[in-house]
Short mmCIF file of C-alpha atoms in Angstrom, two decimals:
data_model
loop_
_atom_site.label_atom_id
_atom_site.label_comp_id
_atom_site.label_asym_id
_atom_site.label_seq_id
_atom_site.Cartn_x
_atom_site.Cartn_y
_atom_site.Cartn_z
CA UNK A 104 26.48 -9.36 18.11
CA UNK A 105 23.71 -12.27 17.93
CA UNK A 106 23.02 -10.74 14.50
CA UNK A 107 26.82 -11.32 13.30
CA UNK A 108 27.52 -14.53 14.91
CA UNK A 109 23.88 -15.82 13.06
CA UNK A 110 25.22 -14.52 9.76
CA UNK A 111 29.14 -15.78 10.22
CA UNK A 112 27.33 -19.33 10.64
CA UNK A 113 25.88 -19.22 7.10
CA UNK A 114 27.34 -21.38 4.67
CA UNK A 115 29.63 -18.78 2.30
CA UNK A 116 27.16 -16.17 0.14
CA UNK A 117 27.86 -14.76 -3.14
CA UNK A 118 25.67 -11.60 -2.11
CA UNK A 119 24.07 -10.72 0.90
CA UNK A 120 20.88 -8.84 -0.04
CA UNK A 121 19.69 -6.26 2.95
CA UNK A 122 16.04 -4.16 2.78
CA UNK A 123 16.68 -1.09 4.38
CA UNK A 124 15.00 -0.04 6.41
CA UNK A 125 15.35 -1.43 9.21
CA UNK A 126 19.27 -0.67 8.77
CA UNK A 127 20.11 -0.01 12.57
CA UNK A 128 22.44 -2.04 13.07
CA UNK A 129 22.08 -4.16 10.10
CA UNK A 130 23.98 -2.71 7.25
CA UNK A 131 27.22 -2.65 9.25
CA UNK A 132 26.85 -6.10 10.79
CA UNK A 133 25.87 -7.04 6.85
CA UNK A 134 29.14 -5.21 5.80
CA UNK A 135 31.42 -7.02 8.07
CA UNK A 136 30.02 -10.63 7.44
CA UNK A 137 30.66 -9.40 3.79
CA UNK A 138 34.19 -8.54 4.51
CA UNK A 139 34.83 -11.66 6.39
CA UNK A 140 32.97 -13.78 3.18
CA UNK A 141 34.36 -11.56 1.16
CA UNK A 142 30.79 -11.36 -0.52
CA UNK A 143 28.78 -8.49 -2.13
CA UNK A 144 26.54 -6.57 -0.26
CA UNK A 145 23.42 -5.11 -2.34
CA UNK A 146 21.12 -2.57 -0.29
CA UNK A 147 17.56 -2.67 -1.16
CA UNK A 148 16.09 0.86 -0.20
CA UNK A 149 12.69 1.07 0.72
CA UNK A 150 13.35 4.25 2.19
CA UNK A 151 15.65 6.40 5.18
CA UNK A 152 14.95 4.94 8.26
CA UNK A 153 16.35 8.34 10.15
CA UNK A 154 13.44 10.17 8.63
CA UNK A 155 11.09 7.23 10.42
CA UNK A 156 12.62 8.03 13.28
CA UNK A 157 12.11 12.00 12.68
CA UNK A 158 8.45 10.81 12.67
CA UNK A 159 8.69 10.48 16.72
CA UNK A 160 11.55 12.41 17.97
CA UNK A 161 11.83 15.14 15.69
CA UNK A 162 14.26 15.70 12.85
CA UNK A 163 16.60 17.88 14.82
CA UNK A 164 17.02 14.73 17.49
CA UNK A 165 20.89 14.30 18.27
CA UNK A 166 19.71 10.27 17.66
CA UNK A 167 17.85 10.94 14.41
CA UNK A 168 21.09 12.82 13.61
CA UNK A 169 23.71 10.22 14.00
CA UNK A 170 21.21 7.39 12.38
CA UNK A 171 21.39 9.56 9.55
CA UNK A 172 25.16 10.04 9.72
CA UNK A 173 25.44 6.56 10.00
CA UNK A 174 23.17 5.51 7.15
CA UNK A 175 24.54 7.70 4.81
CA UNK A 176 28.41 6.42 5.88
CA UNK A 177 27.34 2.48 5.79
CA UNK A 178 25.12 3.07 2.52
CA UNK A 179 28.01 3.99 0.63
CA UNK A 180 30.07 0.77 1.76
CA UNK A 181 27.77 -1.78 -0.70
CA UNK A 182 28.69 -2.73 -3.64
CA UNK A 183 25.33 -2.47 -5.32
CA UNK A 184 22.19 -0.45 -4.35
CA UNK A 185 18.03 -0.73 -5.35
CA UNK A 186 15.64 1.37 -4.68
CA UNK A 187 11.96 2.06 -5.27
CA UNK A 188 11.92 5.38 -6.71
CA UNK A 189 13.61 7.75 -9.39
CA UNK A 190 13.45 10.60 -6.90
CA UNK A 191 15.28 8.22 -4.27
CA UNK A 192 17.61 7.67 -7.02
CA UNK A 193 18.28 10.86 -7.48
CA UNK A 194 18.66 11.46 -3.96
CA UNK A 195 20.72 8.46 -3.14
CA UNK A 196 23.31 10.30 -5.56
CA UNK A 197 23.07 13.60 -5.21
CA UNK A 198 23.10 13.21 -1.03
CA UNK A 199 24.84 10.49 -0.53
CA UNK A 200 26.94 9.29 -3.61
CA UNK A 201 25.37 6.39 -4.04
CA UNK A 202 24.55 4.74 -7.34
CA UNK A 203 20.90 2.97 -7.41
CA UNK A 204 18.89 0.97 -9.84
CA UNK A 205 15.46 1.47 -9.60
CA UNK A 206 12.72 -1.16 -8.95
CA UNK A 207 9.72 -0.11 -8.43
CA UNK A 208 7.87 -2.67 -5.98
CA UNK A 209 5.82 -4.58 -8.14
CA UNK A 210 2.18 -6.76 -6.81
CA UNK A 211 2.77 -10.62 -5.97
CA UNK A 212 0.93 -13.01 -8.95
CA UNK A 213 -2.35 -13.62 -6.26
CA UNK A 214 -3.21 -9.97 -6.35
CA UNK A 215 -5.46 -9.81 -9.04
CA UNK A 216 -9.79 -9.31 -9.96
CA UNK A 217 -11.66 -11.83 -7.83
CA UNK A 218 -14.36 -13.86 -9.43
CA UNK A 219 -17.96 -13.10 -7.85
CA UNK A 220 -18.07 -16.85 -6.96
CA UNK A 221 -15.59 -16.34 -4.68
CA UNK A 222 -16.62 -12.83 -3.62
CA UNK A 223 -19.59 -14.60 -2.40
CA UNK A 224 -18.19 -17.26 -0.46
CA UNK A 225 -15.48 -14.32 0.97
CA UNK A 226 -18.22 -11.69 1.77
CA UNK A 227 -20.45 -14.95 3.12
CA UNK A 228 -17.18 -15.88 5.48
CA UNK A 229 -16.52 -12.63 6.64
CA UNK A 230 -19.98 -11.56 7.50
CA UNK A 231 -20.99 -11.53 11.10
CA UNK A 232 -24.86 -12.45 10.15
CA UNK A 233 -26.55 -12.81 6.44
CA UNK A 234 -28.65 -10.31 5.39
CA UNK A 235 -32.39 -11.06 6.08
CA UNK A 236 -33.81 -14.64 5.84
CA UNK A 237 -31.46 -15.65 3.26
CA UNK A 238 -28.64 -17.59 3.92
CA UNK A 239 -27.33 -17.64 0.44
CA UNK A 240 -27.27 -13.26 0.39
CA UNK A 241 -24.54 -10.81 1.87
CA UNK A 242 -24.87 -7.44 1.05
CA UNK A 243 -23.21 -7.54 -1.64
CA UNK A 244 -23.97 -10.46 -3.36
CA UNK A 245 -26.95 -13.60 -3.71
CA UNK A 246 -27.40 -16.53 -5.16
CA UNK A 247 -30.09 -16.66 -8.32
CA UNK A 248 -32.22 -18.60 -7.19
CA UNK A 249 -32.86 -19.77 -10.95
CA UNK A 250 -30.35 -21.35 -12.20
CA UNK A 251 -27.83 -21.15 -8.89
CA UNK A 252 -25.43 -18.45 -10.24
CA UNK A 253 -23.96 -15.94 -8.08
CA UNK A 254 -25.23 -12.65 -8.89
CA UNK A 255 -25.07 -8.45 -7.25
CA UNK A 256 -27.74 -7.72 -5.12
CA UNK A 257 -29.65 -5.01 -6.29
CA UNK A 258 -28.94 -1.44 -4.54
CA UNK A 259 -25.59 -3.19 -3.56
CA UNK A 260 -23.73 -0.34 -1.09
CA UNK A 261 -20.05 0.68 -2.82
CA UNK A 262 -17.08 -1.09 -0.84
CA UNK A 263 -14.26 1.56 0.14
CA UNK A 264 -11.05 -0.16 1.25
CA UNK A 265 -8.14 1.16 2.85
CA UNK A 266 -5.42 -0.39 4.93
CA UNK A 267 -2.94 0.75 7.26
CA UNK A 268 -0.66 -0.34 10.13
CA UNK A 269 -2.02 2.68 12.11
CA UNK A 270 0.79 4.68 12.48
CA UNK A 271 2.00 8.28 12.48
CA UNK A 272 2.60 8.90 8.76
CA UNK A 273 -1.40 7.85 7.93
CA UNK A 274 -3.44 10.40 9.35
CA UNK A 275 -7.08 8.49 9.33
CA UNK A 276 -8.69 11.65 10.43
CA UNK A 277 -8.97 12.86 6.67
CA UNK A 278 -11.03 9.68 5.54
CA UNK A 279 -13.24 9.98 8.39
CA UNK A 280 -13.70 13.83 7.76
CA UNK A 281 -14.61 12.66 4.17
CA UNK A 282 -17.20 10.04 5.28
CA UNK A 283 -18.83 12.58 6.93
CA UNK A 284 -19.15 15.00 3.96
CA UNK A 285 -20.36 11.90 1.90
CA UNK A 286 -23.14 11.06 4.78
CA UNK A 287 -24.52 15.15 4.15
CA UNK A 288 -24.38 14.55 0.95
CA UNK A 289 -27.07 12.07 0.96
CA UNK A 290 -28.87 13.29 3.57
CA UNK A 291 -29.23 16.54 1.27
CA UNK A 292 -30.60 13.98 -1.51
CA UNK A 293 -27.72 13.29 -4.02
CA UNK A 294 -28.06 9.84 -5.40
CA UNK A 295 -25.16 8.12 -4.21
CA UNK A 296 -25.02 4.50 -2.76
CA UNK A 297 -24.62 3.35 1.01
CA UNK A 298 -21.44 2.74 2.03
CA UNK A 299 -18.93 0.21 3.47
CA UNK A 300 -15.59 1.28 4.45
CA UNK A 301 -13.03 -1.46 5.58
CA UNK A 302 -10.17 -0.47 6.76
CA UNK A 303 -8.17 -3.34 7.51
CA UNK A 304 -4.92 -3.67 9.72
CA UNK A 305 -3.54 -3.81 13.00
CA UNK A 306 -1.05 -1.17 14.56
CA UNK A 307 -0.26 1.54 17.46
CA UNK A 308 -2.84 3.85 16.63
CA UNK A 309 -5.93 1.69 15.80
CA UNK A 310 -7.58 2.00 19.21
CA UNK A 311 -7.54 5.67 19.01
CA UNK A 312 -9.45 5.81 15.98
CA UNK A 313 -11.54 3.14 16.84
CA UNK A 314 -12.78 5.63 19.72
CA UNK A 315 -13.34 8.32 17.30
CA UNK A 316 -15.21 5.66 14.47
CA UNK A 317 -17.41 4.83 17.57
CA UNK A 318 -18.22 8.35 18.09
CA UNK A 319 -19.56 8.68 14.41
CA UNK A 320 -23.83 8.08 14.07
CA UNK A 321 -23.74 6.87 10.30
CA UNK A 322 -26.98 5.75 8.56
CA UNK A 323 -25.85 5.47 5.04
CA UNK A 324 -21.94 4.56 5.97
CA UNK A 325 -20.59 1.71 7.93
CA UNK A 326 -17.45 1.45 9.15
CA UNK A 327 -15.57 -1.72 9.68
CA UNK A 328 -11.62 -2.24 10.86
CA UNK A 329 -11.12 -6.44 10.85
CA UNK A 330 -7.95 -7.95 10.74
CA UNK A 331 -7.92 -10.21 8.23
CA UNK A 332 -6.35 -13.64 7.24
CA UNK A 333 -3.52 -13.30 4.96
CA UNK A 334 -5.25 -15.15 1.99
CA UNK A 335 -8.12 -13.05 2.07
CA UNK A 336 -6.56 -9.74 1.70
CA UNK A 337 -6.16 -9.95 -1.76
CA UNK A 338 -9.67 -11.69 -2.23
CA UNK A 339 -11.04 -8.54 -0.54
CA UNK A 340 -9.08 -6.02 -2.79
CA UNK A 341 -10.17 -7.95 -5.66
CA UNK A 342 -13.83 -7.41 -4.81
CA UNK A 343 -14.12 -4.03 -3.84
CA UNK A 344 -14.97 -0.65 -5.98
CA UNK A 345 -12.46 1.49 -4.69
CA UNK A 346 -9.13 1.84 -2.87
CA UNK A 347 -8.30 4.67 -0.53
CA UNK A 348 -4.55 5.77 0.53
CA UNK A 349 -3.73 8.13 3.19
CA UNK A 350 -0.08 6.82 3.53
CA UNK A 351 2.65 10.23 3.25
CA UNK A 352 5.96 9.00 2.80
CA UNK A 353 8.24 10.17 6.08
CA UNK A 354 10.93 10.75 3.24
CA UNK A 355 8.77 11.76 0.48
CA UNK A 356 10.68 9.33 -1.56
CA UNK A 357 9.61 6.21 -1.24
CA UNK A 358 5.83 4.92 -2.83
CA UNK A 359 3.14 2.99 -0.93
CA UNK A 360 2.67 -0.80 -1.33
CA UNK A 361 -0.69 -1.08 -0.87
CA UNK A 362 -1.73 0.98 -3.95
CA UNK A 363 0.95 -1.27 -5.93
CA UNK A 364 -1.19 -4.09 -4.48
CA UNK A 365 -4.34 -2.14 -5.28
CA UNK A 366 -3.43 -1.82 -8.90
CA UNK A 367 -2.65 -5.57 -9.29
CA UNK A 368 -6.03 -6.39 -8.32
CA UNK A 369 -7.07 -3.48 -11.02
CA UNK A 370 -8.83 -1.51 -8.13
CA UNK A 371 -8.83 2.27 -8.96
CA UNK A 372 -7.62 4.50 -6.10
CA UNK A 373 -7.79 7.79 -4.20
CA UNK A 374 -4.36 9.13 -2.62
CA UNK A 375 -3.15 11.79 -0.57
CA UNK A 376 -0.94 13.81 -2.46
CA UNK A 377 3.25 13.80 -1.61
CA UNK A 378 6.55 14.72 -3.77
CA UNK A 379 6.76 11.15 -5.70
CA UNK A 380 3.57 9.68 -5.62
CA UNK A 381 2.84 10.72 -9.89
CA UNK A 382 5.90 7.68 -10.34
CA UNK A 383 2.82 5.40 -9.40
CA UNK A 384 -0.75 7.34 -9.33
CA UNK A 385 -1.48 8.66 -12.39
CA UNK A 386 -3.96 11.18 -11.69
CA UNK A 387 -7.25 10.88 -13.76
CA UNK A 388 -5.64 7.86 -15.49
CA UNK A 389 -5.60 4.99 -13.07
CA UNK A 390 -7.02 7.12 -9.93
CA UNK A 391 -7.27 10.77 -8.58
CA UNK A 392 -4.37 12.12 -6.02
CA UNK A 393 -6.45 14.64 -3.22
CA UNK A 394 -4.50 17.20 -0.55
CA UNK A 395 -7.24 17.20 2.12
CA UNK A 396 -10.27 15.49 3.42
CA UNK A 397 -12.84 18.34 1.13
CA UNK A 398 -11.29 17.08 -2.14
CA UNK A 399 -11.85 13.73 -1.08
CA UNK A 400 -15.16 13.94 -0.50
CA UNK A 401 -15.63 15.50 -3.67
CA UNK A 402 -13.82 12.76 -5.55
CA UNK A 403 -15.92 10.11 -3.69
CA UNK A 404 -19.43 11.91 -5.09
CA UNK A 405 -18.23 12.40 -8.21
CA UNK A 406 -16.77 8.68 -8.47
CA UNK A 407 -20.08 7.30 -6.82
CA UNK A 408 -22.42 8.74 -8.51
CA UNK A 409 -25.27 6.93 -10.20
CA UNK A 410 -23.34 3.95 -8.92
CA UNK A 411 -23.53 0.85 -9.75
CA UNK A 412 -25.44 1.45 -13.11
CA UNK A 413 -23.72 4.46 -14.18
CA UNK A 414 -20.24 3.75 -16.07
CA UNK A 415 -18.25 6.44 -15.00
CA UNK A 416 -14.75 7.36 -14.39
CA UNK A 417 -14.41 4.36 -11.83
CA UNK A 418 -15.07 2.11 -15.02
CA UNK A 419 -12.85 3.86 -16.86
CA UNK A 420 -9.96 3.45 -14.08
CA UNK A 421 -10.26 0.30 -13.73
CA UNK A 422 -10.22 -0.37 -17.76
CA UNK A 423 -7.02 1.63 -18.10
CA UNK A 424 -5.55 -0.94 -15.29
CA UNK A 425 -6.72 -3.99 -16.95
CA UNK A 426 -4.98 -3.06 -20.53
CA UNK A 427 -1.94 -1.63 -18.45
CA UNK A 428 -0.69 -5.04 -18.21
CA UNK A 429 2.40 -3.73 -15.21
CA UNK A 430 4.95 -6.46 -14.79
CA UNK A 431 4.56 -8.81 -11.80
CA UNK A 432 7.30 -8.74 -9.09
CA UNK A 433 9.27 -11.71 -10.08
CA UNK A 434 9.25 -10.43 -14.00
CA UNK A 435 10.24 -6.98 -12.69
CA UNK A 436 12.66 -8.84 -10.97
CA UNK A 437 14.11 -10.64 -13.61
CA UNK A 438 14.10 -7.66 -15.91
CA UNK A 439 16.00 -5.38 -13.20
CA UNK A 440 17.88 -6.99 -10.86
CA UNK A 441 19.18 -10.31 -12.57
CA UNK A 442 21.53 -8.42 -14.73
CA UNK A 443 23.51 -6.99 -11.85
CA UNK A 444 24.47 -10.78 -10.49
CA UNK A 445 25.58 -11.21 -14.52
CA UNK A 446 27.90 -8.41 -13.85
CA UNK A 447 30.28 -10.26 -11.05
CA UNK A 448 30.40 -13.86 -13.25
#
């Protein structure tokens, strides 16, 4: 009701635009104030939200039931429907004849390679103490003392990043399994670098796997979980050497942002493997796609290897991404969506 009288108050729309989900109860309170504006309602799916849902009660729940009733019912009222996927397009129709245009999310313009200047003054800001007497070194980076330039430290570690709102459908267990493989793998004297693994975020689950990071003893691997300012996310991304994803897709039709954010700062990644994910991970093109914690730790050696001399497949990755040249969101926008608004001139 608040929802409706908020919208009714709006001066007359052409087009309401709804992301769904959340779509309980917002695609029928967006399809009346649409009747009463008599205005076009466009449904932007990101995904079901009954199979989010499913994630909690079960996908038998008499709830997760009607929420899919009623998505499927309400979906079909719009006039015009996006979505992120050619397998949710697919679906859309063949489950719920619906029409959909696909847009794949795209990164904002600021996610892109970070110079080392200001990977310095980012690592320098986020670290809780410089490393040894220097105040001008983090562990990644220093200051030449020559001519002032910013420089990597020699024996730099590798910087894993990963980030997550800590919920059901990212099981963090697998990275950590991982990390430990990677720790016997030095210990048993293959030449790989130290570690750091952020993992940034905030969310439901985080204090759980804090306790089980905290029971870890790493000497080559450090683990860190900060939640960071929004302007340094994509600094961060931009600095690091690789991206890990352990986000599954409750639907198995929708695609994870933060690799599309990954990729616009040209960071190779590692992903868990579900139905749709080749639509965005190209698997030994612009990262590798694993099934379980083993092949993770495999891909890790075999990507950190030699590191940071050794140009490997990680330098290969990340050169594919650079001449890849994706669209940014508002082109992608332009491109995609703009011509459906031409359609009711």
């Amino acid at each position: 009701i608040q929802l409706l009288y908020t919208m009714l108050k709006l001066d007359q729309p052409s087009y309401i635009l709804l992301q769904n989900p959340p779509g309980l109860p917002s695609i029928a309170v967006a399809w009346v104030a649409c009747l009463f504006w008599r205005s076009k309602l466009i449904i932007d799916w990101h995904n079901y939200g009954y199979t989010i849902m499913g994630l909690n009660h079960g996908r038998n729940h008499p709830l997760v039931q009607i929420a899919k009733w009623y998505e499927k019912l309400f979906g079909r009222l719009s006039d015009y429907n996006l979505c992120v996927t050619n397998a949710m397009k697919e679906d859309l129709w063949v489950n719920c004849n619906i029409r959909a245009v696909t847009l794949y999310d795209k990164p904002a313009s600021y996610f892109k390679e970070t110079p080392l200047e200001l990977q310095h003054h980012l690592y320098m800001k986020l670290a809780t103490e410089p490393v040894g007497l220097n105040a001008e070194r983090s562990a990644f980076t220093e200051v030449d003392e020559k001519n002032g330039r910013v420089i990597k430290t020699r024996g730099r570690p590798a910087l894993l990043i990963s980030s997550t709102s800590w919920t059901e459908d990212e099981d963090f267990s697998v990275l950590l399994k991982a990390l430990e493989d990677y720790e016997q793998y030095i210990n048993e004297g293959v030449k790989l670098p130290s570690l750091v693994c952020v993992i940034t975020g905030k969310g439901p689950l985080k204090d759980y796997y804090n306790g089980l990071i905290n029971k870890l003893h790493f000497k080559h691997i450090q683990i860190c979980t900060p939640w960071l300012e929004a302007e340094d996310y994509p600094l961060l991304l931009g600095s690091a050497d690789l991206g890990v994803c352990l986000h599954k897709s409750s639907s198995g039709l929708d695609l994870p942002m933060k690799v599309v954010d990954m990729f616009g700062c040209c960071l190779p990644v590692c992903a868990i493997y579900f139905e749709c994910l080749h639509e965005l991970v190209k698997h030994d093109e612009n990262g590798l796609i694993f099934r379980d914690s083993n092949e993770l730790a495999e891909q890790l050696k075999m990507l950190f290897l030699g590191f940071p001399t050794l140009e490997g497949k990680l330098h290969n990755f990340r050169k594919n991404l650079r001449a890849s040249k994706q669209l940014r969101w508002d082109e992608s926008w332009d491109q995609t969506v703009l011509p459906l608004f031409g359609q009711n001139q």
